[in-house]
Coordinates of C-alpha atoms and ligand atoms in Angstrom, one line a residue:
X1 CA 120.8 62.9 107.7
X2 CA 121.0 61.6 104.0
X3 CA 121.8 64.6 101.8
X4 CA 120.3 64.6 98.0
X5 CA 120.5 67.3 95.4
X6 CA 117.1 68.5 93.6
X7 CA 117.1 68.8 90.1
X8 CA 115.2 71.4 88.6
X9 CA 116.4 72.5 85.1
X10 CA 117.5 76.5 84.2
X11 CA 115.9 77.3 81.2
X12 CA 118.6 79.1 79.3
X13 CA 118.7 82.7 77.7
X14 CA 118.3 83.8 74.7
X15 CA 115.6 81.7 72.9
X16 CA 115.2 82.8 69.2
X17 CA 112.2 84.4 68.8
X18 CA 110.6 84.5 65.0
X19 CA 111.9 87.5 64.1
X20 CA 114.1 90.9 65.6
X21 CA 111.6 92.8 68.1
X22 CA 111.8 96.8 67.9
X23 CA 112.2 98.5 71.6
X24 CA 112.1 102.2 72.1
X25 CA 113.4 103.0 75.7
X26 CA 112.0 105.4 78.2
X27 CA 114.7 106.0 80.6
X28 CA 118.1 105.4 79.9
X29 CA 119.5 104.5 82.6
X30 CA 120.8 101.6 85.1
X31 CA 117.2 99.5 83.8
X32 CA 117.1 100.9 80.8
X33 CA 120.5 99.5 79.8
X34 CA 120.4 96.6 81.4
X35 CA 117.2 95.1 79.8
X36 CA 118.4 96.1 76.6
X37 CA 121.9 94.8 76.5
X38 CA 119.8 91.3 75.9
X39 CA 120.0 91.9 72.7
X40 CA 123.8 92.5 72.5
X41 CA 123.7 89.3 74.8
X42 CA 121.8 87.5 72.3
X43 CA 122.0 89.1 68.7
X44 CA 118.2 89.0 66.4
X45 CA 116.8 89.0 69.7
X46 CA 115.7 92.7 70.2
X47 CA 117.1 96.2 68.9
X48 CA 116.9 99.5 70.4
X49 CA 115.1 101.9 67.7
X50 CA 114.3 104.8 69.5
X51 CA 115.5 106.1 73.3
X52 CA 114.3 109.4 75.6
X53 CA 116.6 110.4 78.5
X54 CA 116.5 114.1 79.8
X55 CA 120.5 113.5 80.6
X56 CA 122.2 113.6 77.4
X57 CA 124.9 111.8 78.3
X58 CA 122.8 108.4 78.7
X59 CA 120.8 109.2 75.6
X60 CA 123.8 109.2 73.8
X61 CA 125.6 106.1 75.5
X62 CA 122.4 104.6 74.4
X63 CA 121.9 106.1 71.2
X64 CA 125.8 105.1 70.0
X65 CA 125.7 101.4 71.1
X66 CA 122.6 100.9 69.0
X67 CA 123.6 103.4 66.1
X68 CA 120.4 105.8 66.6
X69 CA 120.1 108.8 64.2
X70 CA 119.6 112.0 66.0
X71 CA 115.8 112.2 64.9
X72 CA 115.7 108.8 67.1
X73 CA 117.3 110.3 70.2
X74 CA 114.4 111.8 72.2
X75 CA 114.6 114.5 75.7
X76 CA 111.7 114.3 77.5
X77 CA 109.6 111.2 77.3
X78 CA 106.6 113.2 75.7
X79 CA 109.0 114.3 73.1
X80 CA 109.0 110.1 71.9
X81 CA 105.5 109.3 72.9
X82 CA 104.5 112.3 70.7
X83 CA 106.6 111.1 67.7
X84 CA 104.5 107.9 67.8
X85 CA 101.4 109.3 67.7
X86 CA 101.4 109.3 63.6
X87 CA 102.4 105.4 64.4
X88 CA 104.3 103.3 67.2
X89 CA 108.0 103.8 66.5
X90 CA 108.9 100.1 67.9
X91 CA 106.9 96.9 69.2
X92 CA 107.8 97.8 72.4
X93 CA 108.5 100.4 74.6
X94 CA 110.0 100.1 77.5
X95 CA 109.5 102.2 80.7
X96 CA 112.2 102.2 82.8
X97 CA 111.4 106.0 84.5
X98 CA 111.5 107.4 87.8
X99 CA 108.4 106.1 90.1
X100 CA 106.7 109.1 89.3
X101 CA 107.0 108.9 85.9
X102 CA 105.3 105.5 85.0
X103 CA 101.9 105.6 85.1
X104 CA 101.3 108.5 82.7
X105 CA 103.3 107.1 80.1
X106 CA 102.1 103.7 80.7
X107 CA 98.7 104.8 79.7
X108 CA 99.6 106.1 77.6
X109 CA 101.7 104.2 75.5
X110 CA 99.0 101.6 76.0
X111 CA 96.6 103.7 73.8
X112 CA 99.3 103.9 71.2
X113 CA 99.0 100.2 71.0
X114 CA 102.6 99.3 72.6
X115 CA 103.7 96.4 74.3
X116 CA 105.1 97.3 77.4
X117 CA 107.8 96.6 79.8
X118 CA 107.0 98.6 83.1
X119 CA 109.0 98.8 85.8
X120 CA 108.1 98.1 89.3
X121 CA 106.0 100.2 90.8
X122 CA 103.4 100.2 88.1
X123 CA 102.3 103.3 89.6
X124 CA 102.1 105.3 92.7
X125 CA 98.7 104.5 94.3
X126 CA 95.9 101.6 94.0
X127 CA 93.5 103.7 92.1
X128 CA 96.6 104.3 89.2
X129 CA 97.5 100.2 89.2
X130 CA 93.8 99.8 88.6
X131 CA 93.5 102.3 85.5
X132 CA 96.2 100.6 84.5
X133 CA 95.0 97.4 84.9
X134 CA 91.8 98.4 83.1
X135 CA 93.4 100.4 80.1
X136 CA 95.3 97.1 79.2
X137 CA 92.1 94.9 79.4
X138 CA 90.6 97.2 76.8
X139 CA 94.2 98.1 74.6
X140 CA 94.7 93.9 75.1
X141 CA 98.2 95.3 74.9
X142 CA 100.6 93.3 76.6
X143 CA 102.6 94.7 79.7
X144 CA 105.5 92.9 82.1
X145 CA 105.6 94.5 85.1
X146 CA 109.8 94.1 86.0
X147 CA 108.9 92.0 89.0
X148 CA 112.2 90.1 87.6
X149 CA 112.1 87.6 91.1
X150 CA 109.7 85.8 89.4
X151 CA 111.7 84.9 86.4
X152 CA 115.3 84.0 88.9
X153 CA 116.2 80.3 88.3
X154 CA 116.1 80.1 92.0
X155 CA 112.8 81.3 93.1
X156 CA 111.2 79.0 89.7
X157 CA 112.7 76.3 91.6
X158 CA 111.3 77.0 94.9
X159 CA 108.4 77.2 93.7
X160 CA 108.7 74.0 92.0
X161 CA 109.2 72.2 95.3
X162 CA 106.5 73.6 97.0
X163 CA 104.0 73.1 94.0
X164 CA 105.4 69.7 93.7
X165 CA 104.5 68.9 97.7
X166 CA 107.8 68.4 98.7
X167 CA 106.5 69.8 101.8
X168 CA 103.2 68.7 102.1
X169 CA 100.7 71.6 102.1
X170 CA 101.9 75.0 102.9
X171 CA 101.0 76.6 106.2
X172 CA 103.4 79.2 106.6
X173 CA 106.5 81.2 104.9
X174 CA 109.0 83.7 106.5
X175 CA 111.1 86.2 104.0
X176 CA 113.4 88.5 104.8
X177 CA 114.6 91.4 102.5
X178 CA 118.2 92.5 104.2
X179 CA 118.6 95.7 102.6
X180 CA 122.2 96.1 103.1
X181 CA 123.5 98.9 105.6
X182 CA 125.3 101.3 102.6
X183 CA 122.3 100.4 99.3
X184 CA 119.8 101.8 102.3
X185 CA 121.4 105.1 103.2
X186 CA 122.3 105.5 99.2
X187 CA 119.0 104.4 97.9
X188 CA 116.2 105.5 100.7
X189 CA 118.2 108.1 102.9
X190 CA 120.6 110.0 100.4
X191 CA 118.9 109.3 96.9
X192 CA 116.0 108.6 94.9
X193 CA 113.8 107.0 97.0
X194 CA 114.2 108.8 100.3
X195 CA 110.9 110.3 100.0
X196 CA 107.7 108.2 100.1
X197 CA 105.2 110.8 98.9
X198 CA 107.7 111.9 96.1
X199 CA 108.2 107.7 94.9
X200 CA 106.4 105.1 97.0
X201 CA 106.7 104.2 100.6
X202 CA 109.4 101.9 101.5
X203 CA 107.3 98.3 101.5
X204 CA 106.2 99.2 98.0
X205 CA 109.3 101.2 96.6
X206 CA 111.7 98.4 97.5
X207 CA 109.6 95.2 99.1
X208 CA 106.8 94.7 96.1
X209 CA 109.3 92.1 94.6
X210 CA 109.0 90.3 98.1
X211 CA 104.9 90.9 98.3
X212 CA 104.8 89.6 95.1
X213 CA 107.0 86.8 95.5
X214 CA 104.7 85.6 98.6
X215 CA 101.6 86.2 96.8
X216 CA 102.9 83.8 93.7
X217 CA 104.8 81.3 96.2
X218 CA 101.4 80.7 98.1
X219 CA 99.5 81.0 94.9
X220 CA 96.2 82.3 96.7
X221 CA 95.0 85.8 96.8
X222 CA 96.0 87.7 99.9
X223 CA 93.1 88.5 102.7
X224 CA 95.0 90.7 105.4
X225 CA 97.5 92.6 105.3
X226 CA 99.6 95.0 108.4
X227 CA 102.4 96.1 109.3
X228 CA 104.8 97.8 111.8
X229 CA 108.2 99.8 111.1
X230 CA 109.9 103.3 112.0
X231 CA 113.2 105.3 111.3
X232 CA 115.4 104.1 113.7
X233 CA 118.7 105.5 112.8
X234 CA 118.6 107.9 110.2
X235 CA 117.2 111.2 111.4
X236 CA 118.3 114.5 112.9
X237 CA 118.3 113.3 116.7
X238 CA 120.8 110.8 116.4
X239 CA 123.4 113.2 114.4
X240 CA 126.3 112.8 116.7
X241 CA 127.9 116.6 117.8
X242 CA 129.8 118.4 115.7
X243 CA 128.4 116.7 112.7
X244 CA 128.1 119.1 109.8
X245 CA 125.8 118.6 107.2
X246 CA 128.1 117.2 104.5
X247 CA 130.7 114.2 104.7
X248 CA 133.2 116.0 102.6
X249 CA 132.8 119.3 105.5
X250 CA 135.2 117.9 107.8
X251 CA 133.2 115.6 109.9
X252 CA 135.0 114.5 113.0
X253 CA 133.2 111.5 113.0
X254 CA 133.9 110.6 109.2
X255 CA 136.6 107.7 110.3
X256 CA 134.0 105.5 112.6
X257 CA 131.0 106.2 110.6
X258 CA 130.0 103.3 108.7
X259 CA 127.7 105.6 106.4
X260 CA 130.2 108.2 105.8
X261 CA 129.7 109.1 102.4
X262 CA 133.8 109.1 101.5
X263 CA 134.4 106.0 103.2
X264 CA 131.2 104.3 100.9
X265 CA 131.8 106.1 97.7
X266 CA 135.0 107.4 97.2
X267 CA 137.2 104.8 99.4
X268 CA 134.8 101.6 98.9
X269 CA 133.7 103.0 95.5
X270 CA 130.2 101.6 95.6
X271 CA 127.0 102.8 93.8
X272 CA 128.9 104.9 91.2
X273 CA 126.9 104.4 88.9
X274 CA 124.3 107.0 89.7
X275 CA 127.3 109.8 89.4
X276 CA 128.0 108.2 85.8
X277 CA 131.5 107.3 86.9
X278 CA 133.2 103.7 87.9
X279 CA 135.6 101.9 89.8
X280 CA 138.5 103.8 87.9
X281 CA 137.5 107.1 87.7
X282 CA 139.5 109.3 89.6
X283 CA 139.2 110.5 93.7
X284 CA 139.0 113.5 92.9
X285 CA 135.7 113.6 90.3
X286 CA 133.8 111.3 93.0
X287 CA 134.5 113.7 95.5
X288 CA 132.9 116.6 93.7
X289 CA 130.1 114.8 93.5
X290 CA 130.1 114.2 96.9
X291 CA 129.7 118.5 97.4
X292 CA 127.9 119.1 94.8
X293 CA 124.5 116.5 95.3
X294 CA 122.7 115.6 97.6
X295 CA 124.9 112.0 98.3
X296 CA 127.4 113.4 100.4
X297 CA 124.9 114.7 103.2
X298 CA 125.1 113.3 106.7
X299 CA 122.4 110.8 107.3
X300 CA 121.4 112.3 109.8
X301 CA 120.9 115.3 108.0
X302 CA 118.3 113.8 104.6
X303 CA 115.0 114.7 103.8
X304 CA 114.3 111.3 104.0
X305 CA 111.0 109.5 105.3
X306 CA 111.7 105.9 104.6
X307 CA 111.5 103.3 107.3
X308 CA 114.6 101.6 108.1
X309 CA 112.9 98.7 109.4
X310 CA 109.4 96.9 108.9
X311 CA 107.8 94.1 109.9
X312 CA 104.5 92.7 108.2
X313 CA 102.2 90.0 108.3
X314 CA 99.7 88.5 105.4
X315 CA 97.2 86.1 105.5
X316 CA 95.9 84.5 102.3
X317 CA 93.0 82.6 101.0
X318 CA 92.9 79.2 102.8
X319 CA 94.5 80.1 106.0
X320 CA 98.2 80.6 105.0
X321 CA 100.1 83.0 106.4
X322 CA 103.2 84.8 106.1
X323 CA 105.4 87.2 107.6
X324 CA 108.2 89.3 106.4
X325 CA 110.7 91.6 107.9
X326 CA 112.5 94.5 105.6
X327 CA 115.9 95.4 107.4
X328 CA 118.5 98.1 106.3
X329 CA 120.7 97.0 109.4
X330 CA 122.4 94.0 107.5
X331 CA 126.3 93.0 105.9
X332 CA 124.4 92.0 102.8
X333 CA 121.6 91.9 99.8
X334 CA 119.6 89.5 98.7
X335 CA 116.8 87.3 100.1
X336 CA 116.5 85.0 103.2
X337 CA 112.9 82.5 102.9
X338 CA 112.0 79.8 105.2
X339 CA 108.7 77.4 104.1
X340 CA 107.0 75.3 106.2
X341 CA 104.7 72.3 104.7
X342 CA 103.1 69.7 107.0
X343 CA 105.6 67.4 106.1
X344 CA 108.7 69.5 105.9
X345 CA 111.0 72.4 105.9
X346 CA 112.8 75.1 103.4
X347 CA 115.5 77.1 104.0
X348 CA 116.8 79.4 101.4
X349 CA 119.2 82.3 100.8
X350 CA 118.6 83.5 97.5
X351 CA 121.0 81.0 96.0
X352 CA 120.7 78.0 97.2
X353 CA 117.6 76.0 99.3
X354 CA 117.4 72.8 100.8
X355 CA 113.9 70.8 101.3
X356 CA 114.3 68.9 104.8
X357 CA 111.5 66.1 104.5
X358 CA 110.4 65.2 108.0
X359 CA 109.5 61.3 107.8
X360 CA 112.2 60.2 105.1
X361 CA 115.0 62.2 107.3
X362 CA 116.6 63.4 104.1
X363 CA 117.5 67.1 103.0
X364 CA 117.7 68.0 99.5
X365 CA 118.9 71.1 98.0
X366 CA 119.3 73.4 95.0
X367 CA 121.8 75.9 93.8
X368 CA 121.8 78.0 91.2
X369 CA 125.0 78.5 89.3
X370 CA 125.1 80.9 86.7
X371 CA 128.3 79.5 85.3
X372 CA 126.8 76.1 84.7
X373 CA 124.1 77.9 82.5
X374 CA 124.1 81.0 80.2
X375 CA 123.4 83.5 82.4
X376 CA 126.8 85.3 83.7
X377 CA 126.2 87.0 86.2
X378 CA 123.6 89.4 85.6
X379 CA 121.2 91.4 87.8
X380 CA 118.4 89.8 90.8
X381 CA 119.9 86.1 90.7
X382 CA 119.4 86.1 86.6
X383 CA 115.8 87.7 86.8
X384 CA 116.4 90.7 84.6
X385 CA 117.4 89.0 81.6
X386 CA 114.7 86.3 82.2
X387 CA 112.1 88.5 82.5
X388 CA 113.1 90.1 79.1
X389 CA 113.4 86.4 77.1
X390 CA 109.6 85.4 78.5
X391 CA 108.7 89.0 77.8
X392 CA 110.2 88.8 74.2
X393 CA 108.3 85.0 73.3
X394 CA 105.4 86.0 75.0
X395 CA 105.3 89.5 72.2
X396 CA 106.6 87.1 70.1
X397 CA 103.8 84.5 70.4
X398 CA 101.0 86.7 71.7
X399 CA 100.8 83.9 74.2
X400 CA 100.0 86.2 77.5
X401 CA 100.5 83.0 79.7
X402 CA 104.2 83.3 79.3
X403 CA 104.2 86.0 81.3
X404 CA 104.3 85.3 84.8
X405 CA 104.2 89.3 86.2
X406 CA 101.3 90.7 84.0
X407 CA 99.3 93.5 84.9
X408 CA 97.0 91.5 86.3
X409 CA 99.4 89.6 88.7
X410 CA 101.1 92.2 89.7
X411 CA 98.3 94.7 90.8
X412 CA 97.6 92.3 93.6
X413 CA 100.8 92.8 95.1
X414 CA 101.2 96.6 95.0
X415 CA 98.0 96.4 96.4
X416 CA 99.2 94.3 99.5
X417 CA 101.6 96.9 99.4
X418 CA 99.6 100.2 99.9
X419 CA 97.2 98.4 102.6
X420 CA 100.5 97.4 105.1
X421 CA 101.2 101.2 104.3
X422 CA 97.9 102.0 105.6
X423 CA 98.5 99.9 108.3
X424 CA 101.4 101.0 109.4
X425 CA 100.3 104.7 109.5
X426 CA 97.3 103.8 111.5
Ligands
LIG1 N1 112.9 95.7 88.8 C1 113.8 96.0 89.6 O1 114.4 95.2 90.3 C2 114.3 97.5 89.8 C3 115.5 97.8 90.3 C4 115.9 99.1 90.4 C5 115.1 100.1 90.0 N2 113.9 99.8 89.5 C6 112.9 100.8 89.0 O2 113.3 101.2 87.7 C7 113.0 102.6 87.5 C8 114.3 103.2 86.9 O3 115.3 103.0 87.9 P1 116.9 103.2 87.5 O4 117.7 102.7 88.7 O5 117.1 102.7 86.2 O6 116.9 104.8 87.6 P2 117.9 105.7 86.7 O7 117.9 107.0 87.5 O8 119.2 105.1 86.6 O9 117.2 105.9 85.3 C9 116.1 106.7 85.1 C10 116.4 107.6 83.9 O10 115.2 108.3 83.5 C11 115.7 109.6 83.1 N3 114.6 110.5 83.1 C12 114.1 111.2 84.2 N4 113.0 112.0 83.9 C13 112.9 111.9 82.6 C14 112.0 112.4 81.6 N5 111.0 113.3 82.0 N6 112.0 112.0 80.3 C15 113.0 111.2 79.9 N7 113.9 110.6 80.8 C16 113.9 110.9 82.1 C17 116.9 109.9 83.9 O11 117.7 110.9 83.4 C18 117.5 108.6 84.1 O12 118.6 108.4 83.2 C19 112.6 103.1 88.8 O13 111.2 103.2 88.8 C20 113.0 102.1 89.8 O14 112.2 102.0 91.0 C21 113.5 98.5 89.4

């Protein structure tokens, strides 16, 4: 089969915008920092003016690398949001909260006049996206939602292809989300978002990015959604005997468990991040940790409701359809999609996809490699820094089209989410 490469151009980061955007920050930490080290990245881009974080060690990580003065350095988010109220302290505020903590100061922040960065989930149920949703059309504030997929080179170029026809028309897409066996038990059995009612269930917590990706990819709105999924593995009936409650409590089973909380942290040193500790701190700190919160529990042993495992179908405007499978049970990260066209085939693994065109015989495909463009390696495939350049020209400009995950965009997709929710509780 003749093999050809596609050429679909990265736009680089760190376009100039007219002048130096203000951000005050909500949440310093892993999102926090990592949208606003842009503009370290790209200097005269954007500068940190004001930050809340309850945990003063972030406030002050972030406070120092941006030179705040202590009457910049906020606790509580209402402490900042109540500082602006004589006047918006920035030109943007970025919420990068807990779940639960989004929607009220989304709206509001909105009445304050901000533009806004919101992380994903805009908010906790369909009646909050759609306050939101109707605050901004009155505020005409604007507001990213960090659905950063969109803005990953790799995903602009599929799309590309398909809108291009290198397939013919669409018919049908399968995604995969492979969760990875360790970021699920750390993530949605041990930590933050293990509990659906106290964040957002499972397909909207972690899998909005994928509804949202469908939605865009197919470009139609979506019709029907279901879905099917369960705990499998991580509940009390399948502790093995003997197991005690913690990791660090002498489990007998700690040397063939692949979820033991040593063997993932402290020997694999993964995820230390939410312990504010790294690679080189020492055995002994991430093993205190490990007794002291609640990520050295047995799995089996969580107050966790998230499913391990779904399976759910859409059908959009038109006829398309789509199906898409969340699985903890996997090696790996990332994102597995397979397009078919009535005239061909894509296959893609979150970093490279090839277009199989059925008459010509020919594949083509496209890789996206970070070293032959500006972006390092940074977070979702080079989606979190992307999202904050088009977020910056689009404040910048006042140009909303620049924004591909508006309010308005990305209600849609939560809302797929909540009805597959529905679904699967039926
Ligand atoms: N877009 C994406 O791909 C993506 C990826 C991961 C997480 N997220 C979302 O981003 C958000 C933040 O996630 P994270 O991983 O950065 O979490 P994080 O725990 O690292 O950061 C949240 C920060 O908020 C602070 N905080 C909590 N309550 C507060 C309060 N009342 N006032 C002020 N500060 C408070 C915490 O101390 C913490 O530092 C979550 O909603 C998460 O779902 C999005």
């Amino acid at each position: 089969m003749e093999e050809l490469r596609l050429n679909y151009p990265v736009k680089p980061l760190g376009t100039r915008t007219r002048r130096e955007l203000t951000v005050a920050v909500l949440g310093a930490g892993s999102r926090g920092f990592e949208y606003t080290e842009y503009g370290k990245l790209f200097p005269g881009t954007l500068r940190v003016v004001a930050v809340a974080d309850v945990n003063a060690a972030r406030r002050d990580r972030m406070g120092d690398r941006w030179g705040l003065p202590a009457d910049r350095r906020f606790g509580d988010f209402h402490e900042l949001l109540a500082a602006g109220e004589k006047g918006r302290l920035a030109d943007i505020l970025i919420v990068s909260l807990p779940d639960d903590l989004h929607f009220e100061p989304a709206m509001e922040a909105m009445r304050q006049g901000y533009d806004i960065l919101l992380e994903k989930p805009m908010a906790q149920t369909e009646q909050e996206c759609r306050a939101l949703l109707k605050r901004q059309h009155e505020t005409g504030v604007m507001v990213a939602v960090g659905h950063v997929l969109r803005y990953a080179p790799y995903f602009l170029a599929l799309k590309a292809a398909i809108d291009d026809g290198l397939i013919g028309t669409l018919v049908s897409i399968q995604h995969q989300e492979p969760v990875q066996f360790a970021h699920m038990a750390h993530s949605f059995v041990r930590g933050n978002w293990r509990d659906s009612k106290a964040t957002t269930p499972m397909i909207v917590a972690k899998c909005c990015h994928d509804l949202d990706i469908l939605k865009w990819l197919v470009g139609r709105p979506c019709v029907r959604a279901t879905a099917e999924g369960n705990i499998a593995l991580f509940k009390e009936a399948n502790a093995p005997a003997g197991a005690p409650a913690r990791c660090t409590d002498g489990c007998p089973h700690e040397a063939d468990c692949p979820y033991s909380a040593i063997d993932i942290y402290a020997r694999r040193r993964w995820h230390l991040h939410v312990f504010d500790l790294n690679r080189d701190s020492p055995e002994e700190a991430i093993l205190e940790k490990l007794r002291t919160t609640g990520y050295g529990r047995c799995v089996y042993r969580c107050d966790n409701d998230q499913p391990d495992h779904i399976v759910a179908t859409f059908l959009f405007e038109g006829g398309v359809t789509a199906s898409f499978t969340m699985d903890a049970f996997t090696p790996w990260g990332g994102r597995r999609t397979r397009v078919m066209g009535t005239r061909g085939y894509i296959e893609g693994d979150g970093t490279t996809f090839t277009v199989y065109d059925f008459k010509k015989g020919t594949k083509a495909s496209w890789t996206f490699d970070p070293a032959a463009s500006n972006y390092k390696d940074n977070g979702h495939a080079g989606g979190d820094l992307a999202l904050v350049r088009d977020f910056l020209e689009a404040v910048d400009t006042r140009d909303f089209s620049k924004l591909s995950s508006s309010l308005d965009a990305s209600v849609d997709s939560h809302v797929m989410g909540f009805a597959c929710e529905r679904s699967r509780n039926r």
